[in-house]
Short mmCIF file of C-alpha atoms in Angstrom, two decimals:
data_model
loop_
_atom_site.label_atom_id
_atom_site.label_comp_id
_atom_site.label_asym_id
_atom_site.label_seq_id
_atom_site.Cartn_x
_atom_site.Cartn_y
_atom_site.Cartn_z
CA UNK A 594 -12.89 -7.98 -54.18
CA UNK A 595 -10.67 -7.74 -57.31
CA UNK A 596 -10.44 -5.26 -60.19
CA UNK A 597 -9.65 -6.04 -63.85
CA UNK A 598 -6.37 -4.79 -65.35
CA UNK A 599 -4.79 -4.84 -68.79
CA UNK A 600 -2.39 -7.62 -69.73
CA UNK A 601 0.15 -8.05 -66.95
CA UNK A 602 2.10 -10.91 -65.40
CA UNK A 603 0.10 -13.32 -63.20
CA UNK A 604 1.71 -13.76 -59.80
CA UNK A 605 1.12 -17.52 -59.94
CA UNK A 606 1.85 -18.70 -63.51
CA UNK A 607 4.05 -15.67 -64.42
CA UNK A 608 2.35 -15.39 -67.85
CA UNK A 609 1.27 -12.17 -69.52
CA UNK A 610 -2.54 -12.30 -69.39
CA UNK A 611 -5.55 -10.22 -68.54
CA UNK A 612 -5.23 -10.11 -64.78
CA UNK A 613 -7.19 -9.05 -61.76
CA UNK A 614 -5.71 -7.27 -58.77
CA UNK A 615 -6.64 -8.45 -55.25
CA UNK A 616 -7.13 -5.58 -52.77
CA UNK A 617 -6.15 -7.78 -49.84
CA UNK A 618 -2.72 -9.02 -50.95
CA UNK A 619 -2.17 -6.50 -53.80
CA UNK A 620 -1.18 -9.32 -56.19
CA UNK A 621 -2.27 -9.84 -59.79
CA UNK A 622 -3.99 -13.07 -60.86
CA UNK A 623 -5.20 -14.44 -64.17
CA UNK A 624 -8.82 -15.63 -64.25
CA UNK A 625 -7.87 -19.25 -63.53
CA UNK A 626 -5.64 -18.47 -60.59
CA UNK A 627 -7.97 -15.78 -59.32
CA UNK A 628 -10.62 -18.50 -58.91
CA UNK A 629 -8.12 -20.66 -57.02
CA UNK A 630 -7.10 -17.70 -54.90
CA UNK A 631 -10.74 -17.02 -54.01
CA UNK A 632 -11.26 -20.71 -53.14
CA UNK A 633 -8.23 -20.59 -50.84
CA UNK A 634 -9.63 -17.49 -49.09
CA UNK A 635 -13.00 -19.21 -48.75
CA UNK A 636 -11.33 -22.22 -47.09
CA UNK A 637 -9.49 -19.92 -44.67
CA UNK A 638 -12.77 -18.18 -43.88
CA UNK A 639 -14.38 -21.56 -43.17
CA UNK A 640 -11.56 -22.39 -40.74
CA UNK A 641 -12.07 -19.10 -38.93
CA UNK A 642 -15.82 -19.76 -38.74
CA UNK A 643 -15.12 -23.22 -37.30
CA UNK A 644 -12.76 -21.72 -34.71
CA UNK A 645 -15.41 -19.12 -33.92
CA UNK A 646 -18.07 -21.80 -33.43
CA UNK A 647 -15.77 -23.86 -31.21
CA UNK A 648 -14.95 -20.84 -29.07
CA UNK A 649 -18.66 -20.06 -28.80
CA UNK A 650 -19.22 -23.58 -27.46
CA UNK A 651 -16.37 -23.03 -25.00
CA UNK A 652 -18.03 -19.85 -23.73
CA UNK A 653 -21.33 -21.73 -23.28
CA UNK A 654 -19.53 -24.45 -21.32
CA UNK A 655 -17.74 -21.88 -19.17
CA UNK A 656 -21.06 -20.16 -18.41
CA UNK A 657 -22.51 -23.48 -17.31
CA UNK A 658 -19.47 -24.22 -15.14
CA UNK A 659 -17.69 -20.86 -14.69
CA UNK A 660 -15.41 -21.68 -11.77
CA UNK A 661 -11.76 -22.55 -12.37
CA UNK A 662 -11.38 -26.12 -11.08
CA UNK A 663 -7.74 -25.56 -10.02
CA UNK A 664 -8.79 -22.63 -7.84
CA UNK A 665 -11.62 -24.68 -6.36
CA UNK A 666 -9.07 -27.36 -5.51
CA UNK A 667 -6.96 -24.75 -3.70
CA UNK A 668 -10.00 -23.61 -1.71
CA UNK A 669 -10.91 -27.22 -0.89
CA UNK A 670 -7.34 -27.88 0.25
CA UNK A 671 -7.41 -24.78 2.49
CA UNK A 672 -10.76 -25.92 3.92
CA UNK A 673 -9.45 -29.43 4.60
CA UNK A 674 -6.25 -28.19 6.27
CA UNK A 675 -8.16 -25.61 8.33
CA UNK A 676 -10.70 -28.19 9.53
CA UNK A 677 -7.89 -30.60 10.42
CA UNK A 678 -6.09 -27.89 12.37
CA UNK A 679 -9.26 -26.88 14.23
CA UNK A 680 -10.04 -30.52 15.02
CA UNK A 681 -6.51 -31.07 16.36
CA UNK A 682 -6.70 -28.04 18.63
CA UNK A 683 -10.22 -28.99 19.75
CA UNK A 684 -9.06 -32.50 20.64
CA UNK A 685 -6.06 -31.15 22.53
CA UNK A 686 -8.39 -28.89 24.50
CA UNK A 687 -10.75 -31.83 25.21
CA UNK A 688 -7.85 -33.91 26.53
CA UNK A 689 -6.63 -31.06 28.70
CA UNK A 690 -10.16 -30.41 29.95
CA UNK A 691 -10.64 -34.10 30.86
CA UNK A 692 -7.33 -34.08 32.72
CA UNK A 693 -8.12 -30.96 34.74
CA UNK A 694 -11.75 -31.97 35.30
CA UNK A 695 -10.66 -35.33 36.70
CA UNK A 696 -8.18 -33.58 38.96
CA UNK A 697 -10.88 -31.19 40.13
CA UNK A 698 -13.26 -34.10 40.89
CA UNK A 699 -10.52 -35.87 42.82
CA UNK A 700 -9.88 -32.72 44.87
CA UNK A 701 -13.61 -32.37 45.61
CA UNK A 702 -13.83 -36.03 46.56
CA UNK A 703 -10.91 -35.65 48.97
CA UNK A 704 -12.56 -32.63 50.62
CA UNK A 705 -15.84 -34.52 50.83
CA UNK A 706 -14.17 -37.51 52.53
CA UNK A 707 -12.54 -35.23 55.09
CA UNK A 708 -15.87 -33.53 55.75
CA UNK A 709 -17.58 -36.91 56.14
CA UNK A 710 -14.99 -38.03 58.69
CA UNK A 711 -15.57 -34.89 60.74
CA UNK A 712 -19.35 -35.35 60.61
CA UNK A 713 -19.04 -38.93 61.83
CA UNK A 714 -16.70 -37.81 64.58
CA UNK A 715 -18.94 -35.08 66.05
CA UNK A 716 -21.99 -37.34 65.79
CA UNK A 717 -20.20 -40.06 67.66
CA UNK A 718 -19.05 -37.66 70.35
CA UNK A 719 -22.41 -35.88 70.35
CA UNK A 720 -20.57 -32.56 70.70
CA UNK A 721 -22.08 -30.02 68.29
CA UNK A 722 -24.23 -26.90 68.21
CA UNK A 723 -25.94 -24.55 65.72
CA UNK A 724 -22.64 -22.93 64.72
CA UNK A 725 -21.13 -26.30 63.87
CA UNK A 726 -24.14 -27.22 61.78
CA UNK A 727 -23.98 -23.96 59.81
CA UNK A 728 -20.27 -24.50 59.24
CA UNK A 729 -20.77 -28.03 57.88
CA UNK A 730 -23.70 -26.90 55.72
CA UNK A 731 -21.56 -24.11 54.24
CA UNK A 732 -18.70 -26.51 53.56
CA UNK A 733 -21.02 -28.95 51.81
CA UNK A 734 -22.45 -26.12 49.64
CA UNK A 735 -18.93 -25.00 48.67
CA UNK A 736 -17.89 -28.53 47.75
CA UNK A 737 -21.05 -28.96 45.65
CA UNK A 738 -20.32 -25.73 43.74
CA UNK A 739 -16.72 -26.80 43.11
CA UNK A 740 -17.98 -30.09 41.66
CA UNK A 741 -20.43 -28.57 39.18
CA UNK A 742 -18.75 -25.20 38.59
CA UNK A 743 -14.98 -25.60 38.93
CA UNK A 744 -13.51 -22.10 39.34
CA UNK A 745 -10.04 -23.05 38.16
CA UNK A 746 -11.13 -24.16 34.68
CA UNK A 747 -12.33 -21.85 31.87
CA UNK A 748 -12.04 -21.39 28.12
CA UNK A 749 -9.40 -18.90 27.00
CA UNK A 750 -9.82 -17.34 23.55
CA UNK A 751 -6.47 -16.53 21.96
CA UNK A 752 -6.75 -13.33 19.86
CA UNK A 753 -4.13 -14.68 17.46
CA UNK A 754 -5.64 -16.32 14.41
CA UNK A 755 -5.01 -20.05 14.11
CA UNK A 756 -6.32 -20.15 10.56
CA UNK A 757 -4.85 -18.04 7.78
CA UNK A 758 -7.73 -16.33 6.04
CA UNK A 759 -8.02 -16.57 2.29
CA UNK A 760 -9.87 -14.32 -0.13
CA UNK A 761 -10.40 -14.00 -3.86
CA UNK A 762 -8.37 -11.29 -5.58
CA UNK A 763 -8.73 -10.23 -9.18
CA UNK A 764 -5.38 -10.81 -10.83
CA UNK A 765 -5.88 -7.73 -12.99
CA UNK A 766 -6.11 -5.61 -9.84
CA UNK A 767 -3.39 -7.43 -7.95
CA UNK A 768 -0.93 -7.03 -10.82
CA UNK A 769 -2.02 -3.56 -11.82
CA UNK A 770 0.80 -2.06 -9.77
CA UNK A 771 3.27 -3.69 -12.17
CA UNK A 772 1.74 -1.67 -14.98
CA UNK A 773 2.27 1.60 -13.14
CA UNK A 774 5.83 2.74 -13.60
CA UNK A 775 7.40 6.14 -13.72
CA UNK A 776 10.50 7.36 -15.49
CA UNK A 777 13.28 7.22 -12.92
CA UNK A 778 14.83 10.37 -14.36
CA UNK A 779 12.76 13.35 -13.34
CA UNK A 780 12.25 16.52 -15.37
CA UNK A 781 12.82 19.79 -13.54
CA UNK A 782 9.63 21.82 -13.86
CA UNK A 783 10.29 24.41 -11.13
CA UNK A 784 13.40 25.81 -9.48
CA UNK A 785 16.81 24.09 -9.72
CA UNK A 786 18.55 27.39 -10.46
CA UNK A 787 20.35 27.34 -7.12
CA UNK A 788 18.70 28.50 -3.93
CA UNK A 789 17.34 32.03 -4.21
CA UNK A 790 14.36 34.37 -4.30
CA UNK A 791 14.18 35.13 -8.01
CA UNK A 792 11.12 34.06 -9.99
CA UNK A 793 13.04 31.11 -11.46
CA UNK A 794 14.31 30.02 -8.05
CA UNK A 795 13.01 28.34 -4.91
CA UNK A 796 14.28 28.16 -1.34
CA UNK A 797 13.45 25.07 0.72
CA UNK A 798 10.09 24.30 -0.98
CA UNK A 799 7.65 22.13 0.98
CA UNK A 800 4.09 21.30 -0.17
CA UNK A 801 2.61 21.51 -3.67
CA UNK A 802 -0.81 21.43 -5.30
CA UNK A 803 -1.49 20.70 -8.98
CA UNK A 804 -4.70 21.99 -10.60
CA UNK A 805 -6.61 20.59 -13.57
CA UNK A 806 -4.43 22.55 -16.00
CA UNK A 807 -1.19 21.14 -14.53
CA UNK A 808 -0.32 24.50 -13.02
CA UNK A 809 1.64 24.02 -9.79
CA UNK A 810 1.22 25.97 -6.56
CA UNK A 811 4.33 25.70 -4.39
CA UNK A 812 4.83 26.62 -0.75
CA UNK A 813 8.21 28.36 -1.15
CA UNK A 814 8.93 28.12 2.56
CA UNK A 815 12.16 30.04 3.16
CA UNK A 816 11.09 32.77 0.73
CA UNK A 817 7.86 33.23 2.75
CA UNK A 818 5.68 33.09 -0.34
CA UNK A 819 3.40 30.94 -2.49
CA UNK A 820 4.43 30.77 -6.15
CA UNK A 821 2.53 29.38 -9.11
CA UNK A 822 4.33 27.87 -12.06
CA UNK A 823 2.16 27.74 -15.14
CA UNK A 824 2.35 24.65 -17.32
CA UNK A 825 5.61 24.64 -19.34
CA UNK A 826 6.71 27.96 -17.82
CA UNK A 827 10.36 28.55 -16.94
CA UNK A 828 9.56 30.81 -14.00
CA UNK A 829 6.87 31.26 -11.41
CA UNK A 830 4.65 34.10 -10.35
CA UNK A 831 4.04 35.10 -6.75
CA UNK A 832 0.42 34.68 -5.67
CA UNK A 833 0.79 35.10 -1.90
CA UNK A 834 3.45 36.70 0.27
CA UNK A 835 6.32 38.58 -1.44
CA UNK A 836 6.19 41.28 1.21
CA UNK A 837 8.93 39.89 3.39
CA UNK A 838 8.62 37.68 6.41
CA UNK A 839 5.96 38.92 8.83
CA UNK A 840 2.49 38.50 10.27
CA UNK A 841 0.57 41.19 8.41
CA UNK A 842 -2.35 40.09 6.26
CA UNK A 843 -0.15 40.48 3.17
CA UNK A 844 2.78 38.54 4.67
CA UNK A 845 3.70 34.96 5.42
CA UNK A 846 6.27 33.33 7.68
CA UNK A 847 7.60 29.93 6.60
CA UNK A 848 4.48 28.62 4.81
CA UNK A 849 4.54 24.81 4.77
CA UNK A 850 1.60 23.77 2.63
CA UNK A 851 -0.98 25.02 0.16
CA UNK A 852 -4.15 23.48 -1.29
CA UNK A 853 -6.81 24.80 -3.65
CA UNK A 854 -10.46 25.03 -2.61
CA UNK A 855 -12.14 24.69 -6.02
CA UNK A 856 -15.58 25.42 -4.60
CA UNK A 857 -14.55 28.91 -3.45
CA UNK A 858 -11.78 29.43 -6.03
CA UNK A 859 -9.33 30.13 -3.25
CA UNK A 860 -6.02 29.02 -1.80
CA UNK A 861 -5.71 27.66 1.73
CA UNK A 862 -2.25 28.13 3.21
CA UNK A 863 -0.64 26.78 6.36
CA UNK A 864 1.32 29.82 7.59
CA UNK A 865 3.38 27.82 10.05
CA UNK A 866 5.40 30.31 12.07
CA UNK A 867 2.47 32.72 12.29
CA UNK A 868 0.48 29.78 13.71
CA UNK A 869 -2.47 30.34 11.43
CA UNK A 870 -4.30 28.97 8.40
CA UNK A 871 -5.37 31.58 5.88
CA UNK A 872 -7.61 31.70 2.82
CA UNK A 873 -6.62 33.75 -0.22
CA UNK A 874 -9.25 34.37 -2.89
CA UNK A 875 -7.98 33.99 -6.45
CA UNK A 876 -10.08 36.74 -7.97
CA UNK A 877 -9.22 39.17 -5.21
CA UNK A 878 -5.70 38.41 -3.90
CA UNK A 879 -5.84 41.32 -1.47
CA UNK A 880 -8.82 39.71 0.25
CA UNK A 881 -7.12 37.44 2.77
CA UNK A 882 -9.04 35.65 5.51
CA UNK A 883 -7.64 34.04 8.66
CA UNK A 884 -9.50 30.73 9.05
CA UNK A 885 -7.69 29.25 12.07
CA UNK A 886 -5.43 30.86 14.66
CA UNK A 887 -3.07 29.59 17.36
CA UNK A 888 -2.20 26.34 15.63
CA UNK A 889 1.15 24.89 14.59
CA UNK A 890 -0.29 23.99 11.20
CA UNK A 891 1.60 21.66 8.87
CA UNK A 892 -0.49 19.38 6.72
CA UNK A 893 -3.66 20.50 4.95
CA UNK A 894 -6.48 18.60 3.26
CA UNK A 895 -10.06 19.27 2.22
CA UNK A 896 -12.85 16.71 1.81
CA UNK A 897 -15.83 16.55 -0.55
CA UNK A 898 -17.99 18.39 2.00
CA UNK A 899 -15.63 21.37 2.17
CA UNK A 900 -14.31 20.53 5.65
CA UNK A 901 -10.68 21.47 6.18
CA UNK A 902 -8.27 19.15 7.98
CA UNK A 903 -5.12 20.50 9.65
CA UNK A 904 -2.33 18.61 11.39
CA UNK A 905 -1.02 20.35 14.51
CA UNK A 906 2.68 19.51 14.63
CA UNK A 907 3.17 20.37 18.31
CA UNK A 908 -0.12 19.17 19.78
CA UNK A 909 0.22 15.87 17.92
CA UNK A 910 -3.32 15.88 16.57
CA UNK A 911 -5.40 16.49 13.47
CA UNK A 912 -8.53 18.63 13.62
CA UNK A 913 -11.40 19.04 11.19
CA UNK A 914 -12.72 22.56 10.72
CA UNK A 915 -15.76 24.02 9.03
CA UNK A 916 -16.40 27.65 8.14
CA UNK A 917 -16.80 29.73 11.28
CA UNK A 918 -15.66 26.93 13.60
CA UNK A 919 -13.53 28.31 16.45
CA UNK A 920 -12.12 25.11 17.97
CA UNK A 921 -12.50 22.39 15.38
CA UNK A 922 -13.02 18.69 16.07
CA UNK A 923 -10.17 16.31 16.86
CA UNK A 924 -10.30 13.48 14.33
CA UNK A 925 -6.90 11.86 14.99
CA UNK A 926 -4.44 11.87 17.87
CA UNK A 927 -5.07 14.30 20.70
CA UNK A 928 -3.90 11.78 23.30
CA UNK A 929 -0.47 13.19 23.92
CA UNK A 930 2.75 12.50 22.13
CA UNK A 931 3.46 8.78 21.72
CA UNK A 932 3.46 5.73 19.47
CA UNK A 933 0.26 3.97 20.53
CA UNK A 934 -2.43 3.54 17.87
CA UNK A 935 -4.41 6.45 19.38
CA UNK A 936 -1.37 8.75 19.43
CA UNK A 937 0.82 10.69 17.02
CA UNK A 938 4.36 12.01 17.18
CA UNK A 939 4.88 15.13 15.06
CA UNK A 940 2.28 14.60 12.30
CA UNK A 941 3.16 16.33 9.03
CA UNK A 942 1.36 15.82 5.71
CA UNK A 943 -2.19 14.44 5.51
CA UNK A 944 -4.66 13.15 2.92
CA UNK A 945 -8.44 12.53 3.01
CA UNK A 946 -10.00 9.95 0.69
CA UNK A 947 -13.55 9.76 -0.70
CA UNK A 948 -14.71 7.79 2.36
CA UNK A 949 -13.46 10.54 4.70
CA UNK A 950 -10.69 8.27 5.95
CA UNK A 951 -7.63 10.24 7.00
CA UNK A 952 -4.04 9.29 6.16
CA UNK A 953 -1.32 10.89 8.29
CA UNK A 954 2.46 10.92 7.93
CA UNK A 955 3.39 10.30 11.56
CA UNK A 956 6.93 11.55 11.08
CA UNK A 957 8.81 10.73 14.29
CA UNK A 958 7.02 7.39 14.60
CA UNK A 959 8.24 6.64 11.05
CA UNK A 960 4.86 5.41 9.88
CA UNK A 961 1.70 6.35 8.01
CA UNK A 962 -1.54 6.02 9.97
CA UNK A 963 -5.06 5.58 8.63
CA UNK A 964 -7.92 6.88 10.76
CA UNK A 965 -11.37 5.94 9.53
CA UNK A 966 -14.18 8.41 10.00
CA UNK A 967 -15.16 8.74 13.70
CA UNK A 968 -12.49 6.21 14.73
CA UNK A 969 -10.91 6.50 18.19
CA UNK A 970 -7.64 5.02 17.01
CA UNK A 971 -5.74 4.51 13.80
CA UNK A 972 -4.06 1.62 12.01
CA UNK A 973 -0.55 1.49 10.60
CA UNK A 974 -0.70 1.24 6.80
CA UNK A 975 2.95 1.97 5.94
CA UNK A 976 6.16 1.69 7.92
CA UNK A 977 5.80 1.28 11.66
CA UNK A 978 8.80 -1.02 11.93
CA UNK A 979 11.19 1.48 13.40
CA UNK A 980 13.36 3.99 11.63
CA UNK A 981 15.37 2.50 8.77
CA UNK A 982 15.88 2.07 5.04
CA UNK A 983 14.50 -1.43 4.44
CA UNK A 984 11.37 -1.90 2.36
CA UNK A 985 9.43 -2.39 5.61
CA UNK A 986 10.60 0.90 7.07
CA UNK A 987 10.34 4.65 6.67
CA UNK A 988 12.52 7.46 7.94
CA UNK A 989 10.62 10.68 8.63
CA UNK A 990 7.71 10.29 6.16
CA UNK A 991 6.36 13.48 4.59
CA UNK A 992 4.00 13.94 1.64
CA UNK A 993 1.28 11.31 1.34
CA UNK A 994 -1.51 10.59 -1.11
CA UNK A 995 -3.76 7.60 -1.94
CA UNK A 996 -5.08 6.54 -5.33
CA UNK A 997 -8.50 5.07 -6.22
CA UNK A 998 -7.23 1.52 -5.60
CA UNK A 999 -6.15 2.36 -2.06
CA UNK A 1000 -2.43 2.34 -2.84
CA UNK A 1001 -0.52 4.68 -0.53
CA UNK A 1002 2.24 6.86 -1.92
CA UNK A 1003 4.54 8.40 0.66
CA UNK A 1004 7.67 10.53 0.54
CA UNK A 1005 10.41 8.80 2.56
CA UNK A 1006 12.32 11.98 3.42
CA UNK A 1007 15.54 10.82 5.03
CA UNK A 1008 15.86 7.85 2.67
CA UNK A 1009 15.59 10.21 -0.34
CA UNK A 1010 12.89 8.18 -2.08
CA UNK A 1011 9.17 7.87 -2.80
CA UNK A 1012 7.46 4.59 -1.91
CA UNK A 1013 4.17 2.87 -2.66
CA UNK A 1014 2.46 0.59 -0.14
CA UNK A 1015 -0.35 -1.62 -1.43
CA UNK A 1016 -3.15 -2.67 0.91
CA UNK A 1017 -2.16 -5.63 3.03
CA UNK A 1018 1.47 -5.73 1.87
CA UNK A 1019 4.14 -6.18 4.54
CA UNK A 1020 6.57 -3.95 2.68
CA UNK A 1021 6.53 -1.10 0.22
CA UNK A 1022 8.03 -0.59 -3.24
CA UNK A 1023 10.39 2.20 -4.30
CA UNK A 1024 8.88 4.03 -7.26
CA UNK A 1025 11.38 6.90 -7.66
CA UNK A 1026 14.62 7.84 -5.91
CA UNK A 1027 16.36 5.44 -3.58
CA UNK A 1028 19.69 6.08 -5.32
CA UNK A 1029 21.27 7.95 -2.46
CA UNK A 1030 21.14 11.67 -1.77
CA UNK A 1031 22.15 13.76 -4.78
CA UNK A 1032 21.16 16.21 -7.47
CA UNK A 1033 21.12 13.91 -10.50
CA UNK A 1034 17.81 13.45 -12.31
CA UNK A 1035 17.34 10.02 -10.69
CA UNK A 1036 18.23 11.26 -7.20
CA UNK A 1037 16.49 13.23 -4.47
CA UNK A 1038 17.65 15.20 -1.46
CA UNK A 1039 15.28 15.16 1.52
CA UNK A 1040 12.07 15.29 -0.57
CA UNK A 1041 8.91 16.62 1.08
CA UNK A 1042 5.66 17.05 -0.87
CA UNK A 1043 4.23 15.01 -3.73
CA UNK A 1044 1.23 15.03 -6.05
CA UNK A 1045 -0.14 13.48 -9.25
CA UNK A 1046 -1.67 15.18 -12.26
CA UNK A 1047 -4.65 13.80 -14.17
CA UNK A 1048 -2.35 11.72 -16.43
CA UNK A 1049 -0.87 10.13 -13.27
CA UNK A 1050 2.51 11.77 -13.74
CA UNK A 1051 4.28 12.07 -10.40
CA UNK A 1052 5.54 15.40 -9.03
CA UNK A 1053 8.03 15.43 -6.15
CA UNK A 1054 9.25 18.43 -4.16
CA UNK A 1055 13.03 17.95 -3.98
CA UNK A 1056 13.60 20.10 -0.87
CA UNK A 1057 17.39 19.82 -0.62
CA UNK A 1058 17.87 20.66 -4.30
CA UNK A 1059 15.34 23.54 -4.27
CA UNK A 1060 13.39 22.13 -7.19
CA UNK A 1061 10.26 20.24 -8.21
CA UNK A 1062 10.69 17.13 -10.38
CA UNK A 1063 8.16 15.58 -12.70
CA UNK A 1064 8.43 11.80 -13.21
CA UNK A 1065 6.38 10.86 -16.25
CA UNK A 1066 4.26 7.74 -16.19
CA UNK A 1067 5.68 5.38 -18.80
CA UNK A 1068 3.12 2.52 -18.55
#
């Protein structure tokens, strides 16, 4: 579309004429060159339409034959190699079987010849009775069984896979981790004003919980209180404790963790040294309820059904509790202290996913365990290669959480870093920290808890620096 203007200079012939302005390129054209300009645009449009039509034909062809031929070739190659390998092993087993079968037949034949010689001998001497007959009959039966059912030959199934399994993975999902990065320099959003008990200070903080408004509840352990830092606030407010260390209903003693029960608008707190789990109602802070007693509670989690999960640090187990339950149900561990797949060794933080699978930081085993619902044993999903600082190892894992893609985020306490382990990976990736112990914005000092907000920003409890850091997601 063009609009007429008074006499101006044409952008093509540079003559003063009645011109028309083109909205697209903002140039002025005389009537002659405007026609040429329109023809040029029409030709470009035709080229685009041709490209469009060609791409449409490509889509139709792809729908008729949607599979990438190069990928099919890879699958065919895997199939061919796997079949060849199976055939080789099968032939080796056949050869071995023939060898041992022939040996077994030879042994039977030798026994049969010996038996025949004895039969001929007693018949010739005519010296035999009923006992001798039974003995020879038994020997003949045994030899017959050995011939048709050799006891020294059987098929052994090796549990180790001889074929490497393949599967199809969406590249967008496989590479999605590369798109998730966090600013290595954290922003202090709570504490970091030296260790203390003022409202702008923390003392050995442990677990945190972030609500939908990005307000942060912090288990301020050595101050025996739970503090809440409102979004963008420079100090917290005490919402539980603040009455000194003790075991009264209005006191706490070294609280380790705190979660929010949205259904009941309440806080659930692991009051570690008092060996109890308590509920504190938001609308009535004086109304405090002891949910569980006589438990060395550390980690806390709540599932979609409202069941509460608690890790018992000393009994090396995790129990699931419902309202009014007096004993709870063991859902992980409970088989003594150890490093077998049905055991735990000082479990700390825990997480429950939407499938009711439980993830446990098994601290002194330096691993994260996953226990599926109703499972009798767990599987190692992070660490488990001894204590160390390689990408395959953890050293006293603490806070743990899992995202919707099944990626496991774990605080690697003694390595002063936070790691991510993707499903099936042999090693993890450092996402923040890992720059040695320190108090710089890109360093951590014995971190403990972690959490994400709804924008996937990462929050880390920097225990040794008495602060909470926010690492913003940058892509």
